[in-house]
Amino acid sequence: MTAVKTEVTPGMFSLAEEKVSWRSTIVMAGFSLLILVVFGVFGRAGDVTFKISADSARFAIPAFVATSSGVNIAAGLVLVAMTAVAAWWVSRNKHVPLWWIVLFGAVALVGLLGWLGAGGTVPLAFLLGNAIVLAIPIIFGGLSGVMSERVGVVNISIEAQLLAGAFVGAVVGTLTGNLYVALAAAMIAGMLLGMVLAVFSVEYLADQIIVGVVLNVLVIGITNFLYSQWLVTDSDSTNFPGTLEIFRLPLLSDIPVLGPVLFENRITVFAAFIAVPLLWWVLFRSRLGLRARSVGEYPLAADTVGINVGRTRFWWVSLGGLLAGFGGAALTIGNVGAFGKEMTAGQGFIALAVVILGRWHPIYMSAAALLFGFSIILRVWANQVSPGIPTDFILMVPYLVTLIAVVGFVGKVRPPAADGKPYVKE
C-alpha cells in the first residue's frame, strides 16, 4: 500500500486543480455584442430572404423573409444567452463543450449572412454545397498531414502533393479521355512525392522541414514550366479533361436541405465521406493505428516491442501522399475542369493548419477544413451581393476565421511527441 502511495506526484494534483480558461467565453461575448449591436441595432436596412432549398430539390422548403437587423438582434440575443451558459460552465471549472461552440458558430453565421444579404437573397443550399466541394482538397491534404504526423514525420510538402495531383489528373484525363484513370494517376503522383519525403526523412534523416519546402518549390517550378511551355500552347488536347459526373443517391438526395448538399455530388466528395471515418477507425480502433500512434509518440518503445519504426513511417507517409494526390485531382477533374498555374493557391498550407487546428484527429480536422471551405465560398458570394464592403476585407475572411478559431477556441495543442524527430536505432 505504501509503495503505491509514493508513486503519486504533485504534478498529478496540479492537473486536477487546473482552472478552465475564460478565453473561449470572452471570445463568445465579443461575437455576441458584435452581432447584437453592430449587425443588429446599427445594422443594414432592408429585408433578407433565406432561400433554404435548392432549385432542383424535390421537396422544397419555403423561403424565409425577415429584416436584416431583426435577424441579427434575434441571433445576438440567442448568442448572449449561450455565452451566459458557457460562463456558468467555466465558473464551475467545466470546459465549454465542443458541440456548444459549434452551435454558437452556426447562430453567429446566420447573423452574418443576414447582414451581408440585406436587400437580397441568401442561398443556403448553394453555400453549403459549394463549401463542401471547396473543402475536399483541403480535407484530403489534411488526411495526408494526419497520417504523416501521427507517425512522427512533419509533412510540409502537402502543397506539392496537391499541385502534382491536380496537374497529373488534368493532363492524364485529357490524354486518355478517362477521368478515373486520371484519378489513379494523380494518386500515384502524390504517393511518389510522399515516398521521396519518407526516404529522405526516414532513411537519410534529413531535416523534414527543409525536404518539404524543397519539394514544394520543385513541384511549383516544374508545373509552372510545363504549363507555360506545353499546356498553354495546346490546351484543347492537353488541358481540357472536363469534370467527373455528378451522382445522385436515390432517396437520400431527396432529403430537404441536406439531401442535395450531401448526396448529390461527384465521387471525390463521396470518397471523403468514406476516407475520414475510415482513417479515424484505423487510427483509434485498430491494432494498425495503435502501432502507428506508438511510433509517433514513443518510437523507442515501439521498436522495443518489435515494431519496425522506419517501415511504418515510410508507408504511412507514402499513403498519405496518395490521399493528397487524390485531393489535387479533386481540384481539377472534380471541380474546375482544367489545370491552372499554381491553382492550389496555398491550400496545402491551409491543410497543414487544419491538421493542427483539428488536433491531429481526422474528424476534427475535416470540420476545420469545412470551416475554410465555407469561408472561401462566403468570400466569393459576399463579393457579389455586398459590393460596398471593401474587397480586401473580404479576402481576409478565411485567415481571420483561422486566427479566431485558434486563439479563441483551440488554444495550446500538443502534437505527437516524436513529430519531426528522426529516429536512429541504437
Short mmCIF file of C-alpha atoms in Angstrom, two decimals:
data_model
loop_
_atom_site.label_atom_id
_atom_site.label_comp_id
_atom_site.label_asym_id
_atom_site.label_seq_id
_atom_site.Cartn_x
_atom_site.Cartn_y
_atom_site.Cartn_z
CA MET A 1 0.00 0.00 0.00
CA THR A 2 2.81 2.41 0.92
CA ALA A 3 4.63 1.76 -2.37
CA VAL A 4 1.56 2.69 -4.33
CA LYS A 5 1.13 5.96 -2.42
CA THR A 6 4.72 7.07 -3.04
CA GLU A 7 4.11 6.98 -6.82
CA VAL A 8 1.61 9.83 -6.64
CA THR A 9 3.35 13.02 -7.75
CA PRO A 10 2.49 16.69 -7.09
CA GLY A 11 2.01 17.18 -10.83
CA MET A 12 -0.98 14.89 -10.71
CA PHE A 13 -2.69 17.15 -8.21
CA SER A 14 -1.81 20.28 -10.19
CA LEU A 15 -3.55 18.83 -13.23
CA ALA A 16 -6.66 18.11 -11.20
CA GLU A 17 -6.67 21.66 -9.78
CA GLU A 18 -6.03 23.38 -13.11
CA LYS A 19 -8.54 26.12 -13.78
CA VAL A 20 -10.52 26.19 -17.01
CA SER A 21 -9.62 29.22 -19.12
CA TRP A 22 -12.14 32.00 -19.72
CA ARG A 23 -10.67 32.65 -23.17
CA SER A 24 -13.41 31.00 -25.22
CA THR A 25 -16.14 32.66 -23.16
CA ILE A 26 -14.59 36.09 -23.69
CA VAL A 27 -14.44 35.48 -27.44
CA MET A 28 -18.08 34.35 -27.41
CA ALA A 29 -19.07 37.52 -25.54
CA GLY A 30 -17.27 39.67 -28.12
CA PHE A 31 -19.06 37.95 -31.01
CA SER A 32 -22.41 38.25 -29.23
CA LEU A 33 -22.02 42.00 -28.86
CA LEU A 34 -20.82 42.33 -32.46
CA ILE A 35 -23.89 40.54 -33.83
CA LEU A 36 -26.35 42.21 -31.45
CA VAL A 37 -25.10 45.80 -31.56
CA VAL A 38 -23.12 46.33 -34.77
CA PHE A 39 -25.07 44.00 -37.09
CA GLY A 40 -28.39 44.28 -35.26
CA VAL A 41 -29.09 47.63 -33.60
CA PHE A 42 -26.90 49.60 -36.02
CA GLY A 43 -27.17 47.09 -38.85
CA ARG A 44 -28.04 47.44 -42.53
CA ALA A 45 -31.55 48.29 -43.60
CA GLY A 46 -33.66 46.08 -45.85
CA ASP A 47 -35.20 42.64 -45.92
CA VAL A 48 -33.20 39.46 -46.40
CA THR A 49 -34.58 36.27 -47.94
CA PHE A 50 -33.13 32.97 -46.71
CA LYS A 51 -33.50 30.52 -49.57
CA ILE A 52 -33.25 27.19 -47.77
CA SER A 53 -33.78 24.63 -50.55
CA ALA A 54 -32.00 24.32 -53.87
CA ASP A 55 -33.88 24.87 -57.12
CA SER A 56 -33.52 21.17 -58.01
CA ALA A 57 -34.88 19.93 -54.66
CA ARG A 58 -37.84 17.58 -54.96
CA PHE A 59 -39.19 18.59 -51.54
CA ALA A 60 -38.67 22.34 -51.27
CA ILE A 61 -38.87 24.33 -48.04
CA PRO A 62 -40.41 27.80 -48.42
CA ALA A 63 -38.01 30.73 -48.26
CA PHE A 64 -37.88 32.75 -45.04
CA VAL A 65 -38.05 36.56 -45.24
CA ALA A 66 -37.11 38.93 -42.39
CA THR A 67 -35.44 42.26 -41.80
CA SER A 68 -31.66 42.13 -41.68
CA SER A 69 -31.44 43.98 -38.38
CA GLY A 70 -34.21 41.84 -36.87
CA VAL A 71 -32.35 38.64 -37.76
CA ASN A 72 -29.19 39.92 -36.08
CA ILE A 73 -30.96 41.19 -32.98
CA ALA A 74 -32.61 37.79 -32.54
CA ALA A 75 -29.34 35.99 -33.23
CA GLY A 76 -27.48 38.33 -30.88
CA LEU A 77 -29.88 37.68 -28.01
CA VAL A 78 -29.52 33.92 -28.52
CA LEU A 79 -25.74 34.29 -28.54
CA VAL A 80 -25.81 36.33 -25.32
CA ALA A 81 -27.82 33.57 -23.65
CA MET A 82 -25.42 30.91 -24.95
CA THR A 83 -22.46 32.95 -23.68
CA ALA A 84 -24.09 33.15 -20.25
CA VAL A 85 -24.46 29.36 -20.17
CA ALA A 86 -20.81 28.97 -21.22
CA ALA A 87 -19.74 31.39 -18.46
CA TRP A 88 -21.71 29.31 -15.94
CA TRP A 89 -19.88 26.18 -17.07
CA VAL A 90 -16.48 27.86 -16.77
CA SER A 91 -17.35 29.28 -13.34
CA ARG A 92 -17.90 25.68 -12.23
CA ASN A 93 -14.49 24.79 -13.71
CA LYS A 94 -16.02 22.84 -16.61
CA HIS A 95 -14.90 23.09 -20.23
CA VAL A 96 -17.37 24.51 -22.74
CA PRO A 97 -18.45 21.51 -24.87
CA LEU A 98 -17.30 21.48 -28.47
CA TRP A 99 -20.86 20.98 -29.71
CA TRP A 100 -21.91 24.15 -27.88
CA ILE A 101 -19.17 26.15 -29.60
CA VAL A 102 -20.20 24.72 -32.98
CA LEU A 103 -23.84 25.64 -32.31
CA PHE A 104 -22.74 29.12 -31.25
CA GLY A 105 -20.84 29.50 -34.51
CA ALA A 106 -23.85 28.38 -36.54
CA VAL A 107 -26.10 31.01 -34.91
CA ALA A 108 -23.45 33.70 -35.42
CA LEU A 109 -23.16 32.64 -39.04
CA VAL A 110 -26.88 33.14 -39.56
CA GLY A 111 -26.47 36.68 -38.29
CA LEU A 112 -23.51 37.35 -40.58
CA LEU A 113 -25.39 36.02 -43.60
CA GLY A 114 -28.40 38.15 -42.70
CA TRP A 115 -26.19 41.24 -42.56
CA LEU A 116 -24.39 40.52 -45.82
CA GLY A 117 -27.59 39.59 -47.66
CA ALA A 118 -29.57 42.69 -46.68
CA GLY A 119 -31.79 43.64 -49.59
CA GLY A 120 -31.19 40.33 -51.36
CA THR A 121 -31.26 36.55 -51.03
CA VAL A 122 -29.09 34.16 -49.04
CA PRO A 123 -28.88 30.81 -50.95
CA LEU A 124 -28.16 28.46 -48.04
CA ALA A 125 -28.14 25.23 -50.07
CA PHE A 126 -25.78 26.79 -52.62
CA LEU A 127 -23.39 27.99 -49.93
CA LEU A 128 -23.34 24.68 -48.06
CA GLY A 129 -22.92 22.59 -51.21
CA ASN A 130 -20.03 24.67 -52.51
CA ALA A 131 -18.41 24.80 -49.09
CA ILE A 132 -18.14 21.01 -49.12
CA VAL A 133 -16.78 20.91 -52.68
CA LEU A 134 -14.18 23.59 -51.92
CA ALA A 135 -13.15 21.84 -48.71
CA ILE A 136 -12.47 18.46 -50.37
CA PRO A 137 -8.85 19.21 -51.47
CA ILE A 138 -8.12 20.61 -48.01
CA ILE A 139 -9.67 17.55 -46.35
CA PHE A 140 -7.57 15.11 -48.36
CA GLY A 141 -4.48 17.24 -47.84
CA GLY A 142 -5.28 17.26 -44.14
CA LEU A 143 -5.67 13.48 -44.08
CA SER A 144 -2.21 13.27 -45.60
CA GLY A 145 -0.88 15.51 -42.85
CA VAL A 146 -2.60 13.48 -40.13
CA MET A 147 -1.17 10.22 -41.45
CA SER A 148 2.34 11.66 -41.69
CA GLU A 149 2.47 13.44 -38.38
CA ARG A 150 0.83 10.64 -36.43
CA VAL A 151 3.91 8.53 -37.20
CA GLY A 152 6.32 11.39 -36.46
CA VAL A 153 7.04 12.95 -39.88
CA VAL A 154 6.21 16.62 -40.48
CA ASN A 155 4.67 16.94 -43.92
CA ILE A 156 5.28 20.46 -45.23
CA SER A 157 5.01 19.16 -48.80
CA ILE A 158 1.20 18.83 -48.87
CA GLU A 159 1.12 21.79 -51.24
CA ALA A 160 3.39 19.94 -53.67
CA GLN A 161 1.33 16.75 -53.42
CA LEU A 162 -1.91 18.62 -54.12
CA LEU A 163 -0.39 20.53 -57.03
CA ALA A 164 1.14 17.41 -58.57
CA GLY A 165 -2.18 15.57 -58.26
CA ALA A 166 -4.03 18.46 -59.88
CA PHE A 167 -1.56 18.66 -62.78
CA VAL A 168 -1.32 14.94 -63.46
CA GLY A 169 -5.07 14.48 -63.10
CA ALA A 170 -5.81 17.18 -65.69
CA VAL A 171 -3.18 16.04 -68.20
CA VAL A 172 -3.84 12.29 -67.93
CA GLY A 173 -7.59 12.89 -68.02
CA THR A 174 -7.22 14.87 -71.24
CA LEU A 175 -4.82 12.48 -72.93
CA THR A 176 -6.70 9.27 -72.05
CA GLY A 177 -10.24 10.59 -72.01
CA ASN A 178 -10.84 8.54 -68.86
CA LEU A 179 -11.21 10.56 -65.67
CA TYR A 180 -10.97 7.51 -63.42
CA VAL A 181 -7.56 6.69 -64.90
CA ALA A 182 -6.70 10.33 -64.22
CA LEU A 183 -7.72 9.89 -60.57
CA ALA A 184 -5.44 6.88 -60.25
CA ALA A 185 -2.54 8.71 -61.92
CA ALA A 186 -2.99 11.71 -59.59
CA MET A 187 -2.90 9.41 -56.57
CA ILE A 188 0.30 7.79 -57.83
CA ALA A 189 1.90 11.21 -58.34
CA GLY A 190 1.06 12.24 -54.78
CA MET A 191 2.30 8.91 -53.44
CA LEU A 192 5.64 9.27 -55.26
CA LEU A 193 6.20 12.64 -53.60
CA GLY A 194 5.26 11.09 -50.27
CA MET A 195 7.84 8.38 -50.87
CA VAL A 196 10.52 10.98 -51.60
CA LEU A 197 9.70 12.76 -48.34
CA ALA A 198 9.71 9.45 -46.46
CA VAL A 199 13.04 8.25 -47.91
CA PHE A 200 14.88 11.47 -47.14
CA SER A 201 13.30 11.82 -43.69
CA VAL A 202 13.43 8.20 -42.54
CA GLU A 203 16.38 6.66 -44.38
CA TYR A 204 18.74 9.64 -44.68
CA LEU A 205 17.50 11.51 -41.57
CA ALA A 206 17.31 14.79 -43.48
CA ASP A 207 15.57 17.78 -41.93
CA GLN A 208 11.89 17.18 -42.64
CA ILE A 209 11.01 20.86 -42.92
CA ILE A 210 13.73 21.52 -45.47
CA VAL A 211 12.77 18.48 -47.55
CA GLY A 212 9.13 19.58 -47.58
CA VAL A 213 9.99 23.13 -48.62
CA VAL A 214 12.28 21.88 -51.40
CA LEU A 215 9.56 19.59 -52.74
CA ASN A 216 7.08 22.48 -52.76
CA VAL A 217 9.43 24.75 -54.69
CA LEU A 218 10.40 21.94 -57.07
CA VAL A 219 6.84 20.96 -57.98
CA ILE A 220 5.75 24.60 -58.36
CA GLY A 221 8.66 25.21 -60.72
CA ILE A 222 8.05 22.07 -62.79
CA THR A 223 4.29 22.59 -63.14
CA ASN A 224 4.74 26.28 -63.98
CA PHE A 225 7.26 25.41 -66.70
CA LEU A 226 5.12 22.65 -68.21
CA TYR A 227 2.02 24.83 -68.01
CA SER A 228 3.57 27.76 -69.86
CA GLN A 229 5.58 25.69 -72.38
CA TRP A 230 3.14 22.87 -73.07
CA LEU A 231 -0.40 23.23 -71.74
CA VAL A 232 -0.95 26.83 -72.82
CA THR A 233 0.23 26.19 -76.38
CA ASP A 234 -2.18 23.28 -76.94
CA SER A 235 -4.77 23.42 -74.17
CA ASP A 236 -7.53 21.61 -76.08
CA SER A 237 -5.54 18.39 -76.37
CA THR A 238 -3.55 18.61 -73.11
CA ASN A 239 -5.57 20.54 -70.54
CA PHE A 240 -9.26 20.05 -71.14
CA PRO A 241 -10.27 16.93 -69.14
CA GLY A 242 -13.73 18.08 -68.06
CA THR A 243 -15.18 17.07 -64.70
CA LEU A 244 -16.44 13.88 -63.14
CA GLU A 245 -20.14 13.21 -63.41
CA ILE A 246 -22.47 14.01 -60.54
CA PHE A 247 -24.13 11.03 -58.86
CA ARG A 248 -27.50 11.33 -57.22
CA LEU A 249 -28.16 8.78 -54.48
CA PRO A 250 -31.81 7.65 -54.54
CA LEU A 251 -34.00 8.64 -51.57
CA LEU A 252 -31.10 10.24 -49.67
CA SER A 253 -30.78 13.07 -52.19
CA ASP A 254 -34.47 13.86 -51.67
CA ILE A 255 -33.96 14.80 -48.02
CA PRO A 256 -34.82 18.51 -47.65
CA VAL A 257 -31.84 20.89 -47.49
CA LEU A 258 -29.10 18.34 -46.72
CA GLY A 259 -30.08 15.83 -49.41
CA PRO A 260 -28.84 17.77 -52.46
CA VAL A 261 -25.90 19.14 -50.46
CA LEU A 262 -24.55 15.79 -49.27
CA PHE A 263 -25.94 13.11 -51.57
CA GLU A 264 -25.87 14.74 -54.99
CA ASN A 265 -22.17 15.07 -55.68
CA ARG A 266 -19.13 13.78 -57.53
CA ILE A 267 -17.19 10.72 -56.46
CA THR A 268 -14.48 12.94 -54.95
CA VAL A 269 -16.97 14.18 -52.35
CA PHE A 270 -18.34 10.72 -51.60
CA ALA A 271 -14.77 9.45 -51.23
CA ALA A 272 -14.19 11.99 -48.45
CA PHE A 273 -17.30 10.71 -46.63
CA ILE A 274 -15.63 7.30 -46.59
CA ALA A 275 -11.97 8.25 -46.08
CA VAL A 276 -12.44 10.44 -43.00
CA PRO A 277 -14.30 7.93 -40.76
CA LEU A 278 -12.18 5.09 -42.14
CA LEU A 279 -8.94 6.79 -41.12
CA TRP A 280 -10.46 7.59 -37.72
CA TRP A 281 -11.33 3.92 -37.23
CA VAL A 282 -7.89 2.75 -38.35
CA LEU A 283 -6.09 5.22 -36.09
CA PHE A 284 -8.13 4.80 -32.93
CA ARG A 285 -9.89 1.45 -33.19
CA SER A 286 -7.41 -0.91 -34.86
CA ARG A 287 -4.10 -2.51 -33.97
CA LEU A 288 -2.53 -0.95 -37.07
CA GLY A 289 -3.45 2.52 -35.84
CA LEU A 290 -2.17 1.78 -32.34
CA ARG A 291 1.18 0.80 -33.82
CA ALA A 292 1.29 3.96 -35.93
CA ARG A 293 0.48 6.21 -32.99
CA SER A 294 3.06 4.50 -30.82
CA VAL A 295 5.69 5.21 -33.50
CA GLY A 296 4.70 8.88 -33.46
CA GLU A 297 4.64 9.16 -29.68
CA TYR A 298 7.47 6.92 -28.45
CA PRO A 299 9.40 5.24 -31.28
CA LEU A 300 11.96 3.69 -28.93
CA ALA A 301 9.25 1.80 -27.03
CA ALA A 302 7.61 0.80 -30.31
CA ASP A 303 10.92 -0.53 -31.58
CA THR A 304 11.45 -2.42 -28.35
CA VAL A 305 8.23 -4.40 -28.80
CA GLY A 306 9.11 -5.30 -32.37
CA ILE A 307 7.50 -2.56 -34.47
CA ASN A 308 9.62 -1.51 -37.44
CA VAL A 309 9.67 2.26 -36.98
CA GLY A 310 11.25 3.10 -40.33
CA ARG A 311 8.91 0.89 -42.35
CA THR A 312 5.83 2.18 -40.52
CA ARG A 313 6.80 5.79 -41.14
CA PHE A 314 7.63 5.12 -44.79
CA TRP A 315 4.28 3.55 -45.67
CA TRP A 316 2.11 5.92 -43.68
CA VAL A 317 3.79 8.98 -45.23
CA SER A 318 3.58 7.42 -48.71
CA LEU A 319 -0.11 6.52 -48.39
CA GLY A 320 -0.75 9.99 -47.02
CA GLY A 321 0.74 11.38 -50.23
CA LEU A 322 -1.64 9.16 -52.18
CA LEU A 323 -4.60 10.80 -50.45
CA ALA A 324 -3.19 14.28 -51.12
CA GLY A 325 -2.80 13.40 -54.81
CA PHE A 326 -6.48 12.45 -54.84
CA GLY A 327 -7.27 15.82 -53.29
CA GLY A 328 -5.31 17.55 -56.03
CA ALA A 329 -7.34 15.72 -58.67
CA ALA A 330 -10.47 16.93 -56.88
CA LEU A 331 -9.36 20.46 -57.75
CA THR A 332 -9.19 19.84 -61.49
CA ILE A 333 -11.39 16.95 -62.65
CA GLY A 334 -13.54 17.21 -59.52
CA ASN A 335 -14.32 20.92 -59.74
CA VAL A 336 -12.64 23.33 -62.19
CA GLY A 337 -12.21 21.06 -65.23
CA ALA A 338 -8.69 22.22 -66.13
CA PHE A 339 -5.32 22.91 -64.57
CA GLY A 340 -4.31 26.46 -63.75
CA LYS A 341 -0.92 27.86 -62.85
CA GLU A 342 -0.31 27.40 -59.09
CA MET A 343 -4.02 26.67 -58.73
CA THR A 344 -3.64 25.20 -55.25
CA ALA A 345 -3.00 28.78 -54.05
CA GLY A 346 -1.66 27.73 -50.66
CA GLN A 347 -4.33 25.14 -49.90
CA GLY A 348 -1.60 22.70 -48.88
CA PHE A 349 -0.51 25.09 -46.15
CA ILE A 350 -4.15 25.59 -45.16
CA ALA A 351 -4.39 21.78 -44.91
CA LEU A 352 -1.38 21.80 -42.61
CA ALA A 353 -3.10 24.46 -40.50
CA VAL A 354 -6.33 22.47 -40.18
CA VAL A 355 -4.32 19.42 -39.08
CA ILE A 356 -3.11 21.44 -36.11
CA LEU A 357 -6.48 23.12 -35.64
CA GLY A 358 -8.11 19.68 -35.61
CA ARG A 359 -5.58 18.32 -33.09
CA TRP A 360 -4.30 15.63 -35.47
CA HIS A 361 -7.74 13.99 -35.44
CA PRO A 362 -9.34 13.14 -38.84
CA ILE A 363 -12.88 14.20 -37.90
CA TYR A 364 -11.93 17.44 -36.12
CA MET A 365 -9.54 18.24 -38.96
CA SER A 366 -12.34 17.77 -41.51
CA ALA A 367 -14.60 20.09 -39.53
CA ALA A 368 -11.88 22.74 -39.61
CA ALA A 369 -11.48 22.19 -43.36
CA LEU A 370 -15.22 22.69 -43.85
CA LEU A 371 -14.89 25.96 -41.96
CA PHE A 372 -12.28 27.04 -44.51
CA GLY A 373 -14.42 25.84 -47.41
CA PHE A 374 -17.36 27.86 -46.17
CA SER A 375 -15.23 30.95 -45.62
CA ILE A 376 -13.98 30.69 -49.22
CA ILE A 377 -17.45 30.46 -50.78
CA LEU A 378 -18.67 33.15 -48.37
CA ARG A 379 -15.93 35.43 -49.67
CA VAL A 380 -17.00 34.79 -53.28
CA TRP A 381 -20.69 35.28 -52.55
CA ALA A 382 -20.14 38.38 -50.40
CA ASN A 383 -18.17 39.98 -53.21
CA GLN A 384 -21.22 39.62 -55.43
CA VAL A 385 -24.01 40.69 -53.08
CA SER A 386 -22.23 43.31 -50.97
CA PRO A 387 -20.10 45.47 -53.27
CA GLY A 388 -20.00 48.21 -50.65
CA ILE A 389 -17.75 46.11 -48.40
CA PRO A 390 -14.03 46.52 -49.21
CA THR A 391 -12.76 43.58 -51.26
CA ASP A 392 -9.53 43.40 -49.29
CA PHE A 393 -11.50 42.84 -46.10
CA ILE A 394 -13.50 40.01 -47.66
CA LEU A 395 -10.26 38.39 -48.89
CA MET A 396 -9.06 38.25 -45.28
CA VAL A 397 -12.10 36.27 -44.07
CA PRO A 398 -10.59 32.72 -44.23
CA TYR A 399 -7.48 33.78 -42.37
CA LEU A 400 -9.36 35.83 -39.77
CA VAL A 401 -11.57 32.81 -39.14
CA THR A 402 -8.47 30.67 -38.57
CA LEU A 403 -6.88 33.15 -36.16
CA ILE A 404 -10.11 33.48 -34.17
CA ALA A 405 -10.59 29.73 -34.02
CA VAL A 406 -7.00 29.04 -32.94
CA VAL A 407 -6.64 31.85 -30.41
CA GLY A 408 -10.19 31.90 -29.10
CA PHE A 409 -11.28 28.29 -29.01
CA VAL A 410 -8.39 25.90 -29.63
CA GLY A 411 -5.56 27.39 -27.61
CA LYS A 412 -2.47 25.32 -26.90
CA VAL A 413 -2.27 21.97 -28.69
CA ARG A 414 0.16 19.09 -28.26
CA PRO A 415 1.45 17.34 -31.37
CA PRO A 416 2.62 13.71 -31.33
CA ALA A 417 5.68 13.64 -29.08
CA ALA A 418 8.08 12.38 -31.76
CA ASP A 419 6.73 14.59 -34.54
CA GLY A 420 9.61 15.92 -36.63
CA LYS A 421 12.23 13.92 -34.73
CA PRO A 422 14.28 11.38 -36.74
CA TYR A 423 14.66 8.00 -35.10
CA VAL A 424 18.04 6.31 -35.04
CA LYS A 425 18.01 2.70 -33.97
CA GLU A 426 20.76 2.01 -31.46
#
